XYZ file of C-alpha atoms in Angstrom:
690
model
C 0.000 0.000 0.000
C 1.364 3.411 -1.034
C 0.121 6.104 1.316
C -0.547 8.719 -1.331
C -3.217 9.563 -3.847
C -3.751 7.038 -6.637
C -3.200 8.833 -9.940
C -3.905 5.715 -11.986
C -7.410 4.993 -10.737
C -8.725 8.495 -11.478
C -7.881 7.985 -15.154
C -10.378 5.122 -15.360
C -13.472 7.180 -16.124
C -14.578 5.007 -19.035
C -16.141 1.553 -18.453
C -13.855 -1.267 -17.379
C -13.409 -4.225 -19.793
C -16.289 -6.680 -19.878
C -15.717 -9.765 -17.714
C -16.044 -13.303 -19.076
C -19.210 -13.870 -17.044
C -20.779 -10.630 -18.332
C -19.859 -11.549 -21.918
C -21.311 -15.044 -21.625
C -24.613 -13.653 -20.341
C -25.151 -11.393 -23.375
C -26.395 -14.274 -25.541
C -29.163 -15.279 -23.126
C -30.691 -11.859 -22.419
C -34.069 -11.421 -24.078
C -34.635 -7.914 -25.461
C -38.047 -7.534 -23.847
C -36.811 -8.764 -20.485
C -33.893 -6.369 -20.786
C -36.196 -3.375 -21.246
C -38.222 -4.441 -18.206
C -34.976 -4.812 -16.253
C -33.824 -1.292 -17.178
C -37.124 0.167 -16.021
C -37.054 -1.747 -12.733
C -33.498 -0.712 -11.996
C -34.212 2.919 -12.730
C -37.210 2.818 -10.400
C -34.987 1.319 -7.697
C -32.463 4.110 -8.169
C -35.206 6.716 -8.169
C -36.571 5.352 -4.878
C -33.052 5.591 -3.481
C -32.730 9.204 -4.567
C -36.091 10.207 -3.124
C -35.369 8.393 0.143
C -32.032 10.161 0.464
C -33.738 13.522 0.052
C -36.479 12.769 2.578
C -34.127 11.560 5.305
C -31.250 14.032 4.998
C -30.669 17.231 6.943
C -28.421 19.470 4.826
C -29.870 22.054 2.460
C -28.518 20.314 -0.629
C -29.771 16.890 0.415
C -33.249 18.095 1.304
C -33.719 19.987 -1.940
C -32.259 17.666 -4.540
C -28.456 18.004 -4.864
C -28.416 14.197 -4.938
C -27.032 11.555 -7.287
C -28.012 7.957 -6.564
C -26.427 5.177 -8.601
C -26.149 1.437 -9.132
C -22.610 0.439 -10.116
C -21.159 -2.771 -11.511
C -18.921 -4.949 -9.339
C -15.984 -3.259 -11.081
C -17.232 0.181 -10.078
C -18.798 1.472 -13.313
C -21.981 3.530 -13.033
C -24.724 1.693 -14.913
C -28.033 3.026 -13.533
C -28.502 6.550 -12.226
C -31.335 8.648 -10.799
C -30.271 12.247 -10.517
C -30.590 15.784 -11.637
C -26.932 16.449 -10.760
C -24.976 14.614 -13.378
C -21.417 15.420 -12.302
C -21.806 13.554 -9.002
C -23.268 10.662 -10.953
C -20.359 10.084 -13.309
C -17.718 10.888 -10.675
C -19.184 8.447 -8.154
C -17.429 5.572 -9.891
C -13.907 6.726 -8.984
C -14.165 6.083 -5.223
C -15.614 2.637 -5.962
C -12.866 1.760 -8.404
C -10.485 2.764 -5.629
C -12.306 0.397 -3.246
C -12.119 -2.441 -5.787
C -8.433 -1.829 -6.427
C -7.261 -1.278 -2.843
C -9.711 -2.698 -0.300
C -11.599 -5.684 -1.727
C -8.582 -7.991 -1.395
C -6.844 -6.164 1.455
C -7.008 -8.440 4.547
C -7.120 -5.575 7.030
C -10.072 -3.928 5.261
C -11.881 -6.225 2.859
C -15.295 -5.832 1.295
C -18.095 -8.001 2.685
C -21.836 -8.137 2.912
C -23.029 -5.449 5.328
C -20.070 -3.105 4.765
C -20.352 0.592 3.940
C -17.733 2.997 2.565
C -17.546 6.794 2.962
C -15.504 9.284 0.896
C -15.142 13.014 0.338
C -11.599 13.493 -0.984
C -12.173 15.722 -4.052
C -9.307 13.979 -5.814
C -11.657 11.001 -6.218
C -15.029 12.757 -6.038
C -13.765 15.454 -8.391
C -15.357 18.575 -6.883
C -14.612 19.780 -3.322
C -14.614 18.513 0.267
C -18.262 19.335 0.925
C -19.344 16.770 -1.683
C -19.562 13.499 0.210
C -20.592 9.987 -0.763
C -21.462 6.639 0.770
C -21.669 3.295 -1.019
C -22.348 -0.300 -0.076
C -21.532 -3.594 -1.798
C -24.407 -5.888 -2.740
C -23.701 -9.629 -2.378
C -25.724 -12.706 -3.294
C -24.643 -16.028 -1.781
C -21.151 -14.665 -1.222
C -20.710 -13.195 -4.711
C -20.233 -9.430 -5.166
C -22.874 -8.317 -7.657
C -22.706 -4.540 -7.632
C -22.356 -1.397 -5.531
C -25.083 1.081 -4.595
C -24.379 4.605 -3.427
C -25.405 8.228 -3.041
C -23.313 11.378 -3.454
C -24.611 14.610 -1.944
C -23.254 18.032 -1.011
C -23.276 18.271 2.792
C -23.177 21.918 3.818
C -20.169 21.818 6.153
C -16.806 20.056 5.962
C -14.928 21.516 8.925
C -12.529 23.760 7.016
C -11.006 26.984 8.253
C -14.196 28.722 7.066
C -17.733 27.353 7.440
C -20.193 26.417 4.738
C -18.241 23.817 2.785
C -16.202 26.285 0.730
C -13.063 27.937 2.085
C -12.636 31.162 0.164
C -9.293 32.004 1.775
C -7.765 28.502 1.592
C -4.046 28.395 0.811
C -3.716 24.595 0.581
C -5.747 21.440 1.110
C -4.867 21.599 4.802
C -7.256 24.559 5.213
C -10.218 22.709 3.759
C -11.272 20.379 6.548
C -12.360 16.740 6.442
C -10.524 14.847 3.704
C -11.336 11.131 3.391
C -10.306 8.824 0.582
C -12.650 5.804 0.505
C -12.787 4.417 4.052
C -14.889 1.637 5.564
C -17.232 3.142 8.156
C -19.600 0.194 8.640
C -19.535 -3.583 9.019
C -22.200 -6.227 9.653
C -24.940 -3.757 8.724
C -23.828 -1.341 11.471
C -22.056 1.981 11.234
C -18.951 2.321 13.384
C -19.828 4.734 16.165
C -16.187 5.618 16.824
C -15.795 6.878 13.258
C -19.096 8.773 13.360
C -17.915 10.371 16.583
C -14.720 11.425 14.813
C -16.649 12.937 11.899
C -18.872 14.829 14.332
C -15.856 16.245 16.144
C -14.428 17.548 12.848
C -17.583 19.397 11.805
C -19.305 22.598 12.918
C -22.717 20.990 12.402
C -22.375 17.396 13.670
C -26.113 16.702 13.600
C -26.371 17.422 9.877
C -23.163 15.547 9.082
C -24.299 12.343 10.809
C -27.896 12.495 9.588
C -26.696 12.905 6.006
C -24.450 9.847 6.350
C -27.320 7.788 7.743
C -29.692 9.024 5.038
C -27.334 7.839 2.312
C -26.981 4.471 4.011
C -30.707 3.973 4.605
C -31.467 4.702 0.954
C -28.718 2.341 -0.195
C -30.081 -0.475 2.006
C -33.546 -0.070 0.489
C -32.041 -0.288 -2.993
C -30.049 -3.359 -1.923
C -33.241 -5.195 -0.943
C -34.939 -4.270 -4.204
C -31.933 -5.429 -6.253
C -31.804 -8.791 -4.499
C -35.491 -9.283 -5.290
C -34.649 -8.844 -8.986
C -31.705 -11.239 -8.687
C -33.877 -13.904 -7.038
C -36.358 -13.624 -9.889
C -33.999 -13.364 -12.882
C -30.782 -15.004 -11.667
C -27.260 -13.774 -11.095
C -26.055 -14.228 -14.677
C -28.948 -12.238 -16.115
C -28.414 -9.437 -13.595
C -24.685 -9.127 -14.241
C -25.078 -9.310 -18.011
C -27.968 -6.855 -18.157
C -26.191 -4.315 -15.938
C -23.236 -4.464 -18.317
C -25.451 -4.264 -21.412
C -26.810 -0.902 -20.244
C -23.274 0.468 -20.365
C -22.456 -1.112 -23.725
C -25.584 0.124 -25.493
C -25.195 3.595 -24.004
C -21.642 3.870 -25.326
C -22.672 2.716 -28.788
C -25.618 5.133 -28.908
C -23.438 8.036 -27.772
C -20.940 7.393 -30.559
C -23.739 7.202 -33.120
C -25.196 10.489 -31.947
C -21.813 12.221 -32.048
C -21.207 10.947 -35.588
C -24.302 12.856 -36.761
C -22.891 16.228 -35.690
C -20.757 18.327 -38.063
C -17.009 17.870 -37.697
C -15.156 20.949 -36.555
C -13.293 22.779 -33.824
C -15.492 24.840 -31.509
C -13.778 27.384 -29.265
C -14.970 29.420 -26.294
C -12.401 31.065 -24.013
C -13.814 31.730 -20.562
C -12.589 33.960 -17.768
C -13.012 33.767 -13.998
C -12.667 36.917 -11.909
C -12.118 35.520 -8.433
C -9.224 33.614 -6.943
C -11.059 33.188 -3.648
C -10.946 36.020 -1.154
C -9.318 38.369 -3.678
C -9.950 39.361 -7.286
C -7.857 38.365 -10.256
C -8.316 37.232 -13.823
C -7.684 33.651 -14.938
C -8.499 31.955 -18.221
C -10.050 28.596 -19.047
C -9.602 28.028 -22.763
C -12.322 25.619 -23.872
C -11.875 23.891 -27.215
C -14.191 21.080 -28.338
C -12.864 19.051 -31.279
C -15.483 16.916 -32.984
C -14.297 14.330 -35.529
C -16.224 11.257 -36.600
C -17.793 9.603 -33.562
C -15.518 11.240 -30.969
C -15.308 14.499 -29.052
C -12.042 15.746 -27.590
C -11.955 18.323 -24.803
C -8.799 20.405 -25.225
C -8.112 22.850 -22.387
C -4.558 23.782 -23.318
C -3.739 27.484 -23.028
C -5.550 27.769 -19.686
C -4.040 29.665 -16.752
C -1.429 28.049 -14.497
C -2.290 26.245 -11.283
C -2.786 28.623 -8.355
C -0.378 27.451 -5.706
C -1.841 29.467 -2.817
C -5.446 30.134 -3.848
C -8.459 27.760 -3.928
C -9.556 28.360 -7.550
C -8.192 25.049 -8.838
C -9.913 21.922 -10.103
C -8.796 18.354 -10.635
C -9.182 17.305 -14.263
C -11.701 14.629 -13.302
C -13.954 17.337 -11.908
C -13.916 19.092 -15.276
C -14.896 15.821 -16.974
C -17.705 15.472 -14.445
C -19.044 18.929 -15.250
C -18.878 18.193 -18.982
C -21.443 15.482 -18.263
C -23.857 18.140 -17.022
C -24.073 19.449 -20.566
C -23.827 16.060 -22.263
C -26.456 14.299 -20.124
C -28.873 17.203 -19.922
C -28.702 18.604 -23.433
C -26.822 16.495 -25.990
C -27.530 12.966 -24.692
C -30.832 13.848 -23.041
C -32.491 10.725 -24.461
C -29.770 8.279 -23.314
C -29.173 6.736 -19.885
C -26.874 8.737 -17.615
C -23.846 6.545 -17.001
C -20.157 6.494 -17.757
C -20.775 4.578 -20.990
C -21.297 8.062 -22.450
C -17.579 8.676 -22.001
C -16.789 6.028 -24.633
C -17.082 8.808 -27.212
C -14.860 11.302 -25.384
C -11.152 12.034 -25.104
C -9.468 14.856 -23.211
C -6.234 16.818 -23.251
C -5.567 18.978 -20.189
C -2.292 20.850 -19.661
C -0.092 19.827 -16.763
C 0.089 22.126 -13.728
C -2.847 24.267 -14.795
C -5.807 25.384 -12.717
C -7.934 22.778 -14.553
C -5.516 19.950 -13.767
C -4.493 20.493 -10.145
C -1.706 18.543 -8.487
C -0.151 18.138 -5.077
C -1.473 19.954 -2.027
C -3.143 22.927 -3.717
C -6.530 24.055 -2.452
C -9.647 23.187 -4.462
C -12.401 24.598 -2.223
C -13.874 26.775 -4.934
C -13.315 24.238 -7.704
C -17.060 24.498 -8.479
C -16.433 28.025 -9.781
C -13.672 26.817 -12.097
C -15.860 23.945 -13.242
C -18.982 25.980 -13.969
C -16.829 28.527 -15.808
C -15.690 25.641 -18.019
C -19.262 24.388 -18.334
C -20.425 27.714 -19.707
C -17.829 27.338 -22.455
C -19.122 23.804 -23.035
C -22.673 25.167 -23.420
C -21.498 27.747 -25.957
C -19.524 25.218 -28.003
C -22.321 22.651 -27.811
C -24.955 25.132 -28.968
C -22.989 25.942 -32.095
C -22.151 22.276 -32.680
C -25.786 21.103 -32.516
C -27.655 24.003 -34.156
C -27.593 22.714 -37.729
C -28.699 19.227 -36.662
C -31.246 19.951 -33.928
C -31.794 23.643 -33.059
C -34.057 22.664 -30.170
C -30.935 21.471 -28.303
C -29.064 24.702 -29.060
C -29.811 26.622 -25.871
C -28.262 29.722 -24.342
C -26.497 29.118 -21.059
C -28.206 28.872 -17.742
C -26.749 30.998 -14.956
C -23.165 29.818 -14.354
C -21.815 31.824 -11.422
C -23.224 30.562 -8.130
C -24.726 32.981 -5.630
C -24.762 31.180 -2.329
C -24.928 32.778 1.125
C -23.184 30.534 3.653
C -23.388 30.665 7.409
C -22.292 28.984 10.610
C -22.920 29.467 14.299
C -25.712 28.893 16.771
C -29.271 28.944 15.465
C -32.419 30.286 17.099
C -32.907 26.991 18.956
C -29.429 27.046 20.489
C -28.091 24.303 18.197
C -24.878 24.460 16.120
C -25.551 24.901 12.416
C -23.451 25.417 9.285
C -24.768 25.313 5.727
C -25.807 27.304 2.677
C -29.172 28.718 1.606
C -30.903 27.058 -1.394
C -31.306 29.966 -3.838
C -28.714 28.472 -6.200
C -31.591 26.160 -7.158
C -33.695 29.104 -8.363
C -31.712 30.321 -11.370
C -33.104 30.948 -14.836
C -32.426 28.812 -17.881
C -31.197 30.298 -21.138
C -33.275 31.492 -24.049
C -34.059 29.005 -26.810
C -34.505 29.366 -30.546
C -38.299 29.347 -30.239
C -39.053 30.552 -26.703
C -37.786 32.363 -23.640
C -35.920 30.641 -20.853
C -37.874 29.425 -17.841
C -37.922 31.689 -14.792
C -36.303 30.231 -11.646
C -35.963 26.892 -13.430
C -33.398 25.396 -11.060
C -29.627 25.043 -11.228
C -28.065 24.015 -14.538
C -26.047 21.322 -12.727
C -29.052 20.100 -10.694
C -32.110 20.668 -12.826
C -34.327 18.502 -10.614
C -33.397 20.431 -7.476
C -35.691 22.824 -5.619
C -35.039 26.087 -3.796
C -37.254 25.195 -0.806
C -40.144 27.218 0.486
C -39.047 30.057 2.724
C -40.727 28.681 5.843
C -38.901 25.361 5.583
C -35.563 27.139 5.472
C -36.465 29.476 8.311
C -37.604 26.655 10.600
C -34.126 25.579 11.678
C -31.860 28.103 9.960
C -31.113 31.344 11.854
C -32.361 33.599 9.044
C -35.652 35.202 8.074
C -36.463 36.084 4.475
C -37.297 39.738 3.969
C -38.430 38.928 0.404
C -37.736 36.391 -2.358
C -39.128 36.868 -5.864
C -38.147 37.328 -9.523
C -35.493 39.969 -10.142
C -36.029 41.885 -13.363
C -32.345 42.691 -13.918
C -31.093 39.142 -13.470
C -31.173 37.701 -17.007
C -29.768 38.287 -20.485
C -31.872 40.112 -23.066
C -32.377 38.863 -26.607
C -34.849 37.795 -29.248
C -35.680 35.182 -26.652
C -34.707 36.407 -23.198
C -33.238 34.240 -20.499
C -35.410 33.105 -17.635
C -35.401 35.416 -14.624
C -33.467 34.515 -11.515
C -34.465 35.271 -7.953
C -33.618 38.320 -5.884
C -33.770 37.852 -2.149
C -32.984 39.353 1.204
C -32.291 37.557 4.457
C -32.088 38.886 7.985
C -30.187 37.214 10.811
C -32.867 35.984 13.173
C -32.814 35.451 16.921
C -29.089 34.847 17.335
C -25.969 36.917 17.887
C -23.622 34.006 17.266
C -23.444 33.711 13.508
C -20.886 34.023 10.727
C -22.258 35.060 7.327
C -20.640 35.202 3.888
C -21.177 34.277 0.256
C -19.755 32.037 -2.476
C -19.687 32.786 -6.184
C -18.005 34.536 -9.079
C -18.889 37.202 -11.604
C -18.698 40.480 -9.692
C -16.093 41.927 -12.070
C -16.320 39.735 -15.168
C -19.868 38.432 -15.793
C -20.021 34.657 -15.757
C -22.662 33.979 -18.388
C -22.574 35.192 -21.989
C -25.420 35.320 -24.477
C -25.800 33.180 -27.598
C -26.115 34.196 -31.249
C -26.232 37.918 -30.399
C -28.109 37.626 -27.116
C -27.025 39.548 -24.045
C -25.128 38.088 -21.129
C -25.888 38.566 -17.451
C -25.086 41.578 -15.284
C -22.457 41.318 -12.578
C -23.253 39.697 -9.233
C -23.049 41.511 -5.926
C -23.853 41.285 -2.249
C -25.133 44.105 -0.074
C -25.005 43.776 3.698
C -26.433 46.145 6.309
C -25.017 45.701 9.796
C -26.125 47.284 13.073
C -29.202 48.536 11.256
C -32.817 49.306 12.035
C -34.502 46.511 10.099
C -36.084 44.793 13.118
C -37.394 48.103 14.410
C -38.954 48.885 11.017
C -40.545 45.426 10.976
C -42.000 45.982 14.435
C -43.484 49.250 13.188
C -44.941 47.509 10.095
C -43.187 50.068 7.919
C -44.802 49.907 4.474
C -41.715 51.232 2.680
C -39.517 48.276 3.514
C -38.266 46.773 0.221
C -40.276 43.905 -1.234
C -37.901 43.260 -4.145
C -34.213 43.669 -4.880
C -34.602 46.796 -6.995
C -36.443 48.482 -4.117
C -33.426 47.881 -1.868
C -31.671 50.628 -3.840
C -34.666 52.975 -3.948
C -34.318 56.408 -2.275
C -37.481 55.506 -0.334
C -35.862 52.522 1.403
C -35.972 53.398 5.137
C -33.405 50.791 6.202
C -30.311 52.374 7.675
C -27.104 51.020 9.172
C -23.527 50.211 8.238
C -23.845 49.428 4.511
C -21.345 47.152 2.781
C -21.163 46.492 -0.955
C -19.217 43.312 -1.599
C -18.158 40.882 -4.276
C -20.264 37.742 -4.425
C -17.147 35.899 -3.231
C -17.177 37.065 0.386
C -15.285 35.539 3.300
C -17.615 34.938 6.259
C -17.774 37.648 8.902
C -19.600 38.068 12.235
C -23.282 38.929 11.939
C -25.766 39.984 14.606
C -29.498 39.662 15.089
C -31.203 41.938 12.542
C -28.273 42.282 10.123
C -29.398 41.859 6.510
C -27.893 40.468 3.309
C -29.195 41.084 -0.216
C -28.192 39.168 -3.347
C -29.627 37.422 -6.386
C -29.288 34.117 -8.165
C -28.784 34.869 -11.811
C -31.107 34.272 -14.711
C -30.382 32.681 -18.068
C -28.526 34.200 -20.998
C -30.290 35.779 -23.949
C -30.661 34.173 -27.385
C -30.553 36.207 -30.599
C -30.692 39.921 -31.383
C -32.806 41.931 -28.921
C -34.103 44.051 -31.832
C -35.943 40.974 -33.103
C -37.915 40.419 -29.904
C -41.679 40.434 -30.321
C -42.980 43.777 -28.953
C -45.945 42.031 -27.335
C -43.573 39.775 -25.384
C -41.839 42.871 -24.032
C -45.219 44.339 -23.156
C -46.100 41.219 -21.146
C -42.751 41.398 -19.363
C -43.492 45.009 -18.430
C -46.886 43.997 -17.071
C -45.260 41.233 -15.015
C -42.402 43.491 -13.829
C -39.883 41.172 -15.501
C -38.198 43.940 -17.496
C -37.371 47.513 -16.552
C -38.582 50.523 -18.494
C -34.952 51.432 -19.170
C -34.258 48.068 -20.814
C -37.491 48.147 -22.789
C -36.536 51.527 -24.267
C -32.757 51.274 -24.571
C -32.150 47.606 -25.382
C -35.358 46.542 -27.139
C -36.135 50.071 -28.437
C -39.818 49.641 -27.712
C -41.947 52.749 -28.187
C -44.883 52.740 -25.758
C -46.770 54.697 -23.116
C -45.335 54.011 -19.654
C -48.676 54.351 -17.854
C -50.949 52.307 -20.110
C -48.138 50.152 -21.576
C -49.806 50.611 -24.976
C -47.234 49.840 -27.699
C -46.790 51.933 -30.851
C -45.778 49.134 -33.228
C -45.022 51.357 -36.229
C -42.845 53.714 -34.179
C -41.081 50.724 -32.638
C -40.194 49.364 -36.066
C -38.878 52.780 -37.135
C -36.784 53.072 -33.951
C -35.293 49.652 -34.511
C -34.591 50.448 -38.162
C -32.647 53.521 -37.055
C -30.560 51.411 -34.649
C -29.750 48.942 -37.417
C -28.610 51.785 -39.664
C -26.442 53.149 -36.871
C -24.863 49.716 -36.453
C -23.829 49.753 -40.105
C -22.014 53.063 -39.725
C -20.086 51.857 -36.666
C -19.078 48.527 -38.197
C -15.448 47.532 -38.738
C -13.644 45.022 -40.864
C -12.295 41.976 -39.074
C -8.710 43.141 -39.517
C -9.575 46.555 -38.035
C -11.256 44.935 -35.067
C -8.316 42.601 -34.381
C -5.846 45.467 -34.693
C -7.673 47.519 -32.062
C -8.457 44.548 -29.839
C -4.868 43.394 -29.598
C -3.823 46.810 -28.320
C -6.055 46.414 -25.279
C -4.588 45.046 -22.061
C -6.086 44.524 -18.588
C -4.358 46.226 -15.633
C -1.258 44.302 -14.616
C -2.502 43.950 -11.037
C -5.338 41.650 -12.111
C -3.017 39.397 -14.127
C -0.825 38.217 -11.253
C -2.126 34.639 -11.594
C -3.196 34.725 -15.250
C 0.030 33.539 -16.868
C 1.451 35.171 -19.967
C -1.139 37.513 -21.486
C -3.107 36.930 -23.664
C -2.153 33.251 -24.072
C -1.259 31.816 -20.656
C 0.698 28.801 -21.820
C 2.012 27.024 -18.719
C 5.771 26.883 -18.382
C 8.065 25.652 -15.655
C 8.967 29.232 -14.807
C 5.325 30.063 -14.060
C 4.738 27.238 -11.580
C 6.136 28.054 -8.155
C 6.799 25.477 -5.396
C 4.043 25.233 -2.820
C 4.765 26.649 0.613
C 3.757 24.576 3.627
C 0.178 25.613 4.473
C 0.582 29.157 3.196
């Protein structure tokens, strides 16, 4: 046993070779019985997912940040029930580690009744707060498969609460870090290990309940699977589980072969390194040739040796599956057979291919920045074949308040609020994006009702509704996101902050001429008069985010205007925080938007009068909202003529563009500008814990 991370096992993202027993079973599997089997197994996985959600305690577990899977005995994901595809495809790596290291290790082993826990992001691919539990399923002493659930638990015991450590300098700041470890035997969890986990966590109740929820759901799935095995036999079960993977891989290749060959590029930029600002680049290039796609991320910024904005390459692959499963392969099963059509080329020692002891707490920001590029490339790649799958990006920046302390009941608590699950989806070629549709990486997730969050979280919502400046404009606008305010409630022992990116460089661009999103922000008011105004039933208190900035807002106190990436700070009873979860990007030229659609948005307060007049060039009466269609067409015609006079040749544009240069102070971690090719001179040795 080598006491270090296993760099070989994380390369095994594609399905393992078919075993002799699986191959022999293929000839005896009836097609009709196979279809029934697939349906049964999916229903088993779905029951596991729903059970996990109903029994868990963390925000993410309760509201759908759950991936529940059935894996082959070799560790490959075959059956999945989820709306969060990156956890699904990454859940195989910890199990392949178990198969490689523990199944035949005498001091550990893998037996009926065992359970394994893991949260090391090197294997899970994201960050420490994403935790998983899996169990082996045996029949008469033979290992048939694994069953497991991966869920974001809101606290991992790092140097900052909430599961993300904005100021982390290395992995030693990030809290609990477990490669796959056995935490249960003989159908019992080991209380000594649970006690250890509790001691390493600011919210031990949530940590332990989430572990038990995963295990309870897995045990239910185990019973259901064994019922199928008793009915159909071991050989059928093993062969059919493998066939799901094989057919998925073949179908994925066929679908890729129907897309036009080409190279699709989308450079993306991230504006936060953690607690401080800085510009880094993720250069997304999708090469499609024949029945294969290659992800090429060369020319991305170097690895950040003392900041947490790094990602392991396997996490990037996991996030690519969010686009592939949800949009391109939407009609195929979600399993790692889809990766049979994919190759990847990531530069060494870059922020998308982290190594060593670097911090990865805010890897989700790096990964969603990449995913936005994947959306843009995918939309252009699929448009000529199936324009219905060519969709502008959902919100890709996170906007997550995080907190820790003592709640109103006197209990320790540490978690995030669920508004990330209330973002808008992007505009489409034939319709607007959906308002507050969910999160692009967890489309089945929910943002909770306010009362459920308030019941055991030490916050009270001052308002939560659609924010009319949250989306991208276009011929088809993006869906609106949610603006919200929260007030610290009935406690003076709380730390409050926020996680996200896009305060300087917007995270989400439009498609085919559509507008991107505005920048994200956080406003906090400390030592204010909000509770007094509530007690007085003051009618001028803001009921929406735009009213927060109205001259009539009576709230007063110490006002702070912060980046969305905000290190936690002490907060007192009555302090308030205001933010928004972004909407979707716009699709197409805003001058082509139907005037009546703009009129409806005005009636619903989903667009401002400024935007209606200055972006859509709608001519109308502000009081009656009656549209002058002829004048609108003339106004738009004038804008089009003005565009012609300001146009430039491509060579002129490039000549002017290449003269531009960001301030040097924001390029400290970028690499060589404008093309940050990684070199040995750019990668500095890592200091011990900062």
